[in-house]
Amino acid sequence: MAVSSTPAPADVALHAPVLEGGRVRLEPLGFAHAADLAVACEEDRTSYAFTWVPAAHEVEDYLRAQLDRAATGRLAPYAVIDRRTDRAVGATAYWDPRPWPDGTGLAAVEIGFTWLAASAQGSGINARAKLLLIDHAFTGFGVARVDLKTDARNQRSRAAIESIGGTFEGVLRRWSQSWAPGEHGKLRDSAIFSILAEEWPRHRARLIVRGI
């Protein structure tokens, strides 16, 4: 997934404050997380059919690339920390900041670049991380909209997005780079979801009742 190297305007540049709640802590991604991520990414990789995840020997380059993108203000990458072990079990990010029509302030942001170790999948960590990210996007950044998208073929990811309140808006054909094995250089169809600011309190309350 390409990220523009053109710096974001200062008033919409993304940043990654520490976010913490319950079982999950989100820390700004850095080289201190390299060892944990090298272990996490080499667990069972069969669930990564539609998501690019670095191999252990690629983690240093992956971190360098993410930090270079972060320097533009267009990406704010996080390490996902399981607070039970205090180890990084994956990564996620804010990206694609979009200003209000007058060019000032952050109107919308996307959550993406997410992957988790196999042992963390299905544990509730992903939903808890998304709750932290979405909540901060609305209450901290003050956005009107949060975007989430995934390979249109990735039914597991689509179901996970819908479970946290994402509204399916359609499929954009040949929208972005495919990360599926054997599809290097090809484009994928992307399923687009969103959550609006006025919808979030209801979804947030439901997630908290569910124990997320």
PDB file of C-alpha atoms in Angstrom:
ATOM      1  CA  MET A   1       0.000   0.000   0.000  1.00  0.00           C
ATOM      2  CA  ALA A   2       1.701   3.161  -1.148  1.00  0.00           C
ATOM      3  CA  VAL A   3       1.890   6.172   1.142  1.00  0.00           C
ATOM      4  CA  SER A   4       2.652   9.571  -0.317  1.00  0.00           C
ATOM      5  CA  SER A   5       6.059  10.941   0.605  1.00  0.00           C
ATOM      6  CA  THR A   6       4.700  14.494   0.347  1.00  0.00           C
ATOM      7  CA  PRO A   7       4.575  15.912   3.892  1.00  0.00           C
ATOM      8  CA  ALA A   8       1.123  16.495   5.334  1.00  0.00           C
ATOM      9  CA  PRO A   9       0.253  20.100   6.275  1.00  0.00           C
ATOM     10  CA  ALA A  10       1.203  20.784   9.885  1.00  0.00           C
ATOM     11  CA  ASP A  11      -2.402  21.165  11.042  1.00  0.00           C
ATOM     12  CA  VAL A  12      -3.391  17.697   9.762  1.00  0.00           C
ATOM     13  CA  ALA A  13      -0.113  15.844  10.350  1.00  0.00           C
ATOM     14  CA  LEU A  14      -0.697  12.647  12.284  1.00  0.00           C
ATOM     15  CA  HIS A  15       0.896  11.774  15.588  1.00  0.00           C
ATOM     16  CA  ALA A  16       0.729   8.677  17.755  1.00  0.00           C
ATOM     17  CA  PRO A  17       0.197   9.297  21.477  1.00  0.00           C
ATOM     18  CA  VAL A  18       0.252   6.266  23.749  1.00  0.00           C
ATOM     19  CA  LEU A  19      -3.248   4.780  24.028  1.00  0.00           C
ATOM     20  CA  GLU A  20      -4.040   2.322  26.794  1.00  0.00           C
ATOM     21  CA  GLY A  21      -7.049   0.430  28.004  1.00  0.00           C
ATOM     22  CA  GLY A  22      -7.701  -2.911  29.634  1.00  0.00           C
ATOM     23  CA  ARG A  23      -5.623  -5.598  27.990  1.00  0.00           C
ATOM     24  CA  VAL A  24      -4.071  -3.470  25.227  1.00  0.00           C
ATOM     25  CA  ARG A  25      -1.550  -0.653  25.052  1.00  0.00           C
ATOM     26  CA  LEU A  26      -0.714   1.074  21.772  1.00  0.00           C
ATOM     27  CA  GLU A  27       2.781   2.566  21.690  1.00  0.00           C
ATOM     28  CA  PRO A  28       4.376   4.615  18.894  1.00  0.00           C
ATOM     29  CA  LEU A  29       6.156   2.046  16.745  1.00  0.00           C
ATOM     30  CA  GLY A  30       9.940   1.969  17.056  1.00  0.00           C
ATOM     31  CA  PHE A  31      13.009  -0.204  16.823  1.00  0.00           C
ATOM     32  CA  ALA A  32      12.573  -1.191  20.467  1.00  0.00           C
ATOM     33  CA  HIS A  33       9.717  -3.405  19.263  1.00  0.00           C
ATOM     34  CA  ALA A  34      11.824  -5.245  16.667  1.00  0.00           C
ATOM     35  CA  ALA A  35      12.584  -8.364  18.720  1.00  0.00           C
ATOM     36  CA  ASP A  36       8.971  -8.894  19.782  1.00  0.00           C
ATOM     37  CA  LEU A  37       7.652  -8.338  16.268  1.00  0.00           C
ATOM     38  CA  ALA A  38      10.209 -10.742  14.793  1.00  0.00           C
ATOM     39  CA  VAL A  39       8.781 -13.440  17.060  1.00  0.00           C
ATOM     40  CA  ALA A  40       5.155 -12.432  16.482  1.00  0.00           C
ATOM     41  CA  CYS A  41       5.363 -12.493  12.699  1.00  0.00           C
ATOM     42  CA  GLU A  42       6.834 -15.998  12.585  1.00  0.00           C
ATOM     43  CA  GLU A  43       3.942 -17.686  14.348  1.00  0.00           C
ATOM     44  CA  ASP A  44       1.451 -19.487  12.084  1.00  0.00           C
ATOM     45  CA  ARG A  45       1.326 -17.274   8.977  1.00  0.00           C
ATOM     46  CA  THR A  46      -1.597 -18.985   7.225  1.00  0.00           C
ATOM     47  CA  SER A  47      -4.005 -16.186   8.196  1.00  0.00           C
ATOM     48  CA  TYR A  48      -1.961 -13.602   6.242  1.00  0.00           C
ATOM     49  CA  ALA A  49      -3.441 -14.472   2.866  1.00  0.00           C
ATOM     50  CA  PHE A  50      -4.554 -10.886   2.170  1.00  0.00           C
ATOM     51  CA  THR A  51      -2.263  -8.882   4.474  1.00  0.00           C
ATOM     52  CA  TRP A  52       1.439  -8.236   4.001  1.00  0.00           C
ATOM     53  CA  VAL A  53       3.331  -9.055   7.178  1.00  0.00           C
ATOM     54  CA  PRO A  54       7.123  -8.895   7.353  1.00  0.00           C
ATOM     55  CA  ALA A  55       9.119 -12.048   7.941  1.00  0.00           C
ATOM     56  CA  ALA A  56      11.530 -11.955  10.874  1.00  0.00           C
ATOM     57  CA  HIS A  57      14.465 -10.978   8.685  1.00  0.00           C
ATOM     58  CA  GLU A  58      12.422  -8.105   7.200  1.00  0.00           C
ATOM     59  CA  VAL A  59      11.332  -6.488  10.468  1.00  0.00           C
ATOM     60  CA  GLU A  60      14.158  -3.930  10.620  1.00  0.00           C
ATOM     61  CA  ASP A  61      13.438  -2.753   7.059  1.00  0.00           C
ATOM     62  CA  TYR A  62       9.704  -2.734   7.817  1.00  0.00           C
ATOM     63  CA  LEU A  63      10.234  -0.521  10.853  1.00  0.00           C
ATOM     64  CA  ARG A  64      12.502   1.811   8.924  1.00  0.00           C
ATOM     65  CA  ALA A  65       9.912   2.174   6.156  1.00  0.00           C
ATOM     66  CA  GLN A  66       7.087   2.864   8.607  1.00  0.00           C
ATOM     67  CA  LEU A  67       9.137   5.470  10.452  1.00  0.00           C
ATOM     68  CA  ASP A  68      10.052   7.151   7.164  1.00  0.00           C
ATOM     69  CA  ARG A  69       6.353   7.349   6.354  1.00  0.00           C
ATOM     70  CA  ALA A  70       5.621   8.664   9.835  1.00  0.00           C
ATOM     71  CA  ALA A  71       8.096  11.480   9.247  1.00  0.00           C
ATOM     72  CA  THR A  72       5.830  12.812   6.492  1.00  0.00           C
ATOM     73  CA  GLY A  73       2.923  13.215   8.928  1.00  0.00           C
ATOM     74  CA  ARG A  74       0.746  10.953   6.791  1.00  0.00           C
ATOM     75  CA  LEU A  75       1.157   7.852   8.937  1.00  0.00           C
ATOM     76  CA  ALA A  76       1.157   7.341  12.702  1.00  0.00           C
ATOM     77  CA  PRO A  77       2.231   3.722  13.307  1.00  0.00           C
ATOM     78  CA  TYR A  78       1.736   1.784  16.533  1.00  0.00           C
ATOM     79  CA  ALA A  79       2.983  -1.389  18.145  1.00  0.00           C
ATOM     80  CA  VAL A  80       0.130  -3.383  19.666  1.00  0.00           C
ATOM     81  CA  ILE A  81       1.174  -4.457  23.172  1.00  0.00           C
ATOM     82  CA  ASP A  82      -0.523  -7.305  25.040  1.00  0.00           C
ATOM     83  CA  ARG A  83      -0.500  -5.963  28.599  1.00  0.00           C
ATOM     84  CA  ARG A  84      -0.598  -9.482  30.064  1.00  0.00           C
ATOM     85  CA  THR A  85       2.901 -10.155  28.720  1.00  0.00           C
ATOM     86  CA  ASP A  86       4.053  -6.586  27.985  1.00  0.00           C
ATOM     87  CA  ARG A  87       5.183  -7.783  24.556  1.00  0.00           C
ATOM     88  CA  ALA A  88       4.367  -6.415  21.103  1.00  0.00           C
ATOM     89  CA  VAL A  89       2.083  -8.830  19.258  1.00  0.00           C
ATOM     90  CA  GLY A  90       1.488  -6.826  16.082  1.00  0.00           C
ATOM     91  CA  ALA A  91       1.109  -3.382  14.587  1.00  0.00           C
ATOM     92  CA  THR A  92      -1.488  -0.918  13.378  1.00  0.00           C
ATOM     93  CA  ALA A  93      -1.633   2.727  12.308  1.00  0.00           C
ATOM     94  CA  TYR A  94      -3.544   5.867  11.578  1.00  0.00           C
ATOM     95  CA  TRP A  95      -2.974   7.086   8.047  1.00  0.00           C
ATOM     96  CA  ASP A  96      -4.343   9.090   5.115  1.00  0.00           C
ATOM     97  CA  PRO A  97      -5.279  12.240   7.080  1.00  0.00           C
ATOM     98  CA  ARG A  98      -7.745  14.444   5.229  1.00  0.00           C
ATOM     99  CA  PRO A  99      -8.490  18.079   6.102  1.00  0.00           C
ATOM    100  CA  TRP A 100     -11.774  19.917   6.264  1.00  0.00           C
ATOM    101  CA  PRO A 101     -12.796  21.693   3.020  1.00  0.00           C
ATOM    102  CA  ASP A 102     -11.203  24.921   4.210  1.00  0.00           C
ATOM    103  CA  GLY A 103      -7.887  23.084   4.408  1.00  0.00           C
ATOM    104  CA  THR A 104      -7.490  23.282   8.163  1.00  0.00           C
ATOM    105  CA  GLY A 105      -7.995  20.686  10.834  1.00  0.00           C
ATOM    106  CA  LEU A 106      -8.422  16.947  10.503  1.00  0.00           C
ATOM    107  CA  ALA A 107     -11.794  15.870   9.087  1.00  0.00           C
ATOM    108  CA  ALA A 108     -11.126  12.175   8.444  1.00  0.00           C
ATOM    109  CA  VAL A 109      -8.507   9.510   9.000  1.00  0.00           C
ATOM    110  CA  GLU A 110      -8.089   5.849   8.126  1.00  0.00           C
ATOM    111  CA  ILE A 111      -7.062   3.002  10.406  1.00  0.00           C
ATOM    112  CA  GLY A 112      -4.986   0.388   8.642  1.00  0.00           C
ATOM    113  CA  PHE A 113      -1.618  -1.350   8.290  1.00  0.00           C
ATOM    114  CA  THR A 114      -2.894  -3.790  10.915  1.00  0.00           C
ATOM    115  CA  TRP A 115      -1.510  -7.250  11.594  1.00  0.00           C
ATOM    116  CA  LEU A 116      -1.381  -9.490  14.645  1.00  0.00           C
ATOM    117  CA  ALA A 117       0.487 -12.620  15.649  1.00  0.00           C
ATOM    118  CA  ALA A 118      -1.573 -15.764  15.187  1.00  0.00           C
ATOM    119  CA  SER A 119      -1.806 -16.252  18.964  1.00  0.00           C
ATOM    120  CA  ALA A 120      -3.339 -12.778  19.351  1.00  0.00           C
ATOM    121  CA  GLN A 121      -5.995 -13.279  16.690  1.00  0.00           C
ATOM    122  CA  GLY A 122      -9.444 -14.097  18.020  1.00  0.00           C
ATOM    123  CA  SER A 123      -8.375 -12.952  21.496  1.00  0.00           C
ATOM    124  CA  GLY A 124     -10.199  -9.628  21.471  1.00  0.00           C
ATOM    125  CA  ILE A 125      -6.946  -7.674  21.149  1.00  0.00           C
ATOM    126  CA  ASN A 126      -7.826  -6.389  17.691  1.00  0.00           C
ATOM    127  CA  ALA A 127     -11.241  -5.112  18.772  1.00  0.00           C
ATOM    128  CA  ARG A 128      -9.760  -3.474  21.877  1.00  0.00           C
ATOM    129  CA  ALA A 129      -7.048  -1.793  19.801  1.00  0.00           C
ATOM    130  CA  LYS A 130      -9.635  -0.526  17.321  1.00  0.00           C
ATOM    131  CA  LEU A 131     -11.767   0.846  20.157  1.00  0.00           C
ATOM    132  CA  LEU A 132      -8.780   2.858  21.426  1.00  0.00           C
ATOM    133  CA  LEU A 133      -7.906   4.125  17.953  1.00  0.00           C
ATOM    134  CA  ILE A 134     -11.432   5.052  16.940  1.00  0.00           C
ATOM    135  CA  ASP A 135     -12.179   6.696  20.272  1.00  0.00           C
ATOM    136  CA  HIS A 136      -9.045   8.846  20.038  1.00  0.00           C
ATOM    137  CA  ALA A 137      -9.770   9.734  16.408  1.00  0.00           C
ATOM    138  CA  PHE A 138     -13.110  11.238  17.412  1.00  0.00           C
ATOM    139  CA  THR A 139     -12.268  12.671  20.837  1.00  0.00           C
ATOM    140  CA  GLY A 140      -8.602  13.521  20.319  1.00  0.00           C
ATOM    141  CA  PHE A 141      -8.284  14.384  16.645  1.00  0.00           C
ATOM    142  CA  GLY A 142     -11.878  15.607  16.369  1.00  0.00           C
ATOM    143  CA  VAL A 143     -12.546  13.902  13.040  1.00  0.00           C
ATOM    144  CA  ALA A 144     -15.990  13.542  11.503  1.00  0.00           C
ATOM    145  CA  ARG A 145     -15.242  10.156   9.954  1.00  0.00           C
ATOM    146  CA  VAL A 146     -13.003   7.115  10.401  1.00  0.00           C
ATOM    147  CA  ASP A 147     -12.301   4.926   7.372  1.00  0.00           C
ATOM    148  CA  LEU A 148     -11.432   1.239   7.369  1.00  0.00           C
ATOM    149  CA  LYS A 149     -10.853  -0.868   4.293  1.00  0.00           C
ATOM    150  CA  THR A 150      -9.739  -4.368   3.431  1.00  0.00           C
ATOM    151  CA  ASP A 151      -9.291  -6.714   0.508  1.00  0.00           C
ATOM    152  CA  ALA A 152     -12.834  -7.397  -0.678  1.00  0.00           C
ATOM    153  CA  ARG A 153     -12.098 -11.147  -0.545  1.00  0.00           C
ATOM    154  CA  ASN A 154     -11.101 -11.035   3.111  1.00  0.00           C
ATOM    155  CA  GLN A 155     -14.335 -12.113   4.754  1.00  0.00           C
ATOM    156  CA  ARG A 156     -12.747 -12.461   8.188  1.00  0.00           C
ATOM    157  CA  SER A 157     -11.531  -8.868   8.135  1.00  0.00           C
ATOM    158  CA  ARG A 158     -14.831  -7.582   6.812  1.00  0.00           C
ATOM    159  CA  ALA A 159     -16.728  -9.335   9.605  1.00  0.00           C
ATOM    160  CA  ALA A 160     -14.336  -7.916  12.213  1.00  0.00           C
ATOM    161  CA  ILE A 161     -14.839  -4.365  10.916  1.00  0.00           C
ATOM    162  CA  GLU A 162     -18.616  -4.743  10.937  1.00  0.00           C
ATOM    163  CA  SER A 163     -18.481  -6.132  14.488  1.00  0.00           C
ATOM    164  CA  ILE A 164     -17.035  -2.852  15.799  1.00  0.00           C
ATOM    165  CA  GLY A 165     -19.613  -0.723  14.007  1.00  0.00           C
ATOM    166  CA  GLY A 166     -18.167  -0.190  10.539  1.00  0.00           C
ATOM    167  CA  THR A 167     -20.792   0.555   7.877  1.00  0.00           C
ATOM    168  CA  PHE A 168     -20.084  -1.112   4.550  1.00  0.00           C
ATOM    169  CA  GLU A 169     -20.120   1.491   1.796  1.00  0.00           C
ATOM    170  CA  GLY A 170     -19.206  -0.620  -1.207  1.00  0.00           C
ATOM    171  CA  VAL A 171     -16.329  -2.118  -3.142  1.00  0.00           C
ATOM    172  CA  LEU A 172     -13.869   0.045  -5.042  1.00  0.00           C
ATOM    173  CA  ARG A 173     -12.620  -2.057  -7.919  1.00  0.00           C
ATOM    174  CA  ARG A 174      -8.862  -2.318  -8.516  1.00  0.00           C
ATOM    175  CA  TRP A 175      -8.436   0.299  -5.818  1.00  0.00           C
ATOM    176  CA  SER A 176      -5.126  -0.485  -4.151  1.00  0.00           C
ATOM    177  CA  GLN A 177      -2.119  -2.764  -4.169  1.00  0.00           C
ATOM    178  CA  SER A 178      -2.783  -6.436  -3.520  1.00  0.00           C
ATOM    179  CA  TRP A 179      -0.847  -8.103  -0.722  1.00  0.00           C
ATOM    180  CA  ALA A 180      -2.073 -11.615  -1.562  1.00  0.00           C
ATOM    181  CA  PRO A 181       0.677 -14.166  -2.282  1.00  0.00           C
ATOM    182  CA  GLY A 182       1.472 -14.363  -5.981  1.00  0.00           C
ATOM    183  CA  GLU A 183      -0.202 -11.014  -6.718  1.00  0.00           C
ATOM    184  CA  HIS A 184       2.803  -8.693  -6.465  1.00  0.00           C
ATOM    185  CA  GLY A 185       2.303  -5.673  -8.717  1.00  0.00           C
ATOM    186  CA  LYS A 186      -1.420  -6.324  -9.077  1.00  0.00           C
ATOM    187  CA  LEU A 187      -4.371  -4.308  -7.793  1.00  0.00           C
ATOM    188  CA  ARG A 188      -7.079  -5.579  -5.508  1.00  0.00           C
ATOM    189  CA  ASP A 189     -10.737  -4.710  -5.024  1.00  0.00           C
ATOM    190  CA  SER A 190     -11.130  -2.931  -1.671  1.00  0.00           C
ATOM    191  CA  ALA A 191     -14.192  -3.141   0.586  1.00  0.00           C
ATOM    192  CA  ILE A 192     -14.749   0.290   2.177  1.00  0.00           C
ATOM    193  CA  PHE A 193     -16.244   0.851   5.634  1.00  0.00           C
ATOM    194  CA  SER A 194     -16.736   3.938   7.776  1.00  0.00           C
ATOM    195  CA  ILE A 195     -17.833   5.099  11.202  1.00  0.00           C
ATOM    196  CA  LEU A 196     -19.169   8.648  11.660  1.00  0.00           C
ATOM    197  CA  ALA A 197     -18.721  10.779  14.743  1.00  0.00           C
ATOM    198  CA  GLU A 198     -22.423  10.814  15.555  1.00  0.00           C
ATOM    199  CA  GLU A 199     -22.578   7.012  15.336  1.00  0.00           C
ATOM    200  CA  TRP A 200     -19.605   6.286  17.553  1.00  0.00           C
ATOM    201  CA  PRO A 201     -21.146   6.791  21.041  1.00  0.00           C
ATOM    202  CA  ARG A 202     -23.713   4.072  20.297  1.00  0.00           C
ATOM    203  CA  HIS A 203     -21.130   1.640  18.927  1.00  0.00           C
ATOM    204  CA  ARG A 204     -18.722   2.422  21.756  1.00  0.00           C
ATOM    205  CA  ALA A 205     -21.361   1.718  24.391  1.00  0.00           C
ATOM    206  CA  ARG A 206     -22.220  -1.595  22.746  1.00  0.00           C
ATOM    207  CA  LEU A 207     -18.578  -2.663  22.627  1.00  0.00           C
ATOM    208  CA  ILE A 208     -18.078  -1.803  26.287  1.00  0.00           C
ATOM    209  CA  VAL A 209     -21.167  -3.839  27.252  1.00  0.00           C
ATOM    210  CA  ARG A 210     -19.608  -6.742  25.356  1.00  0.00           C
ATOM    211  CA  GLY A 211     -16.537  -6.403  27.545  1.00  0.00           C
ATOM    212  CA  ILE A 212     -14.233  -5.007  24.853  1.00  0.00           C
TER     213      ILE A 212
END
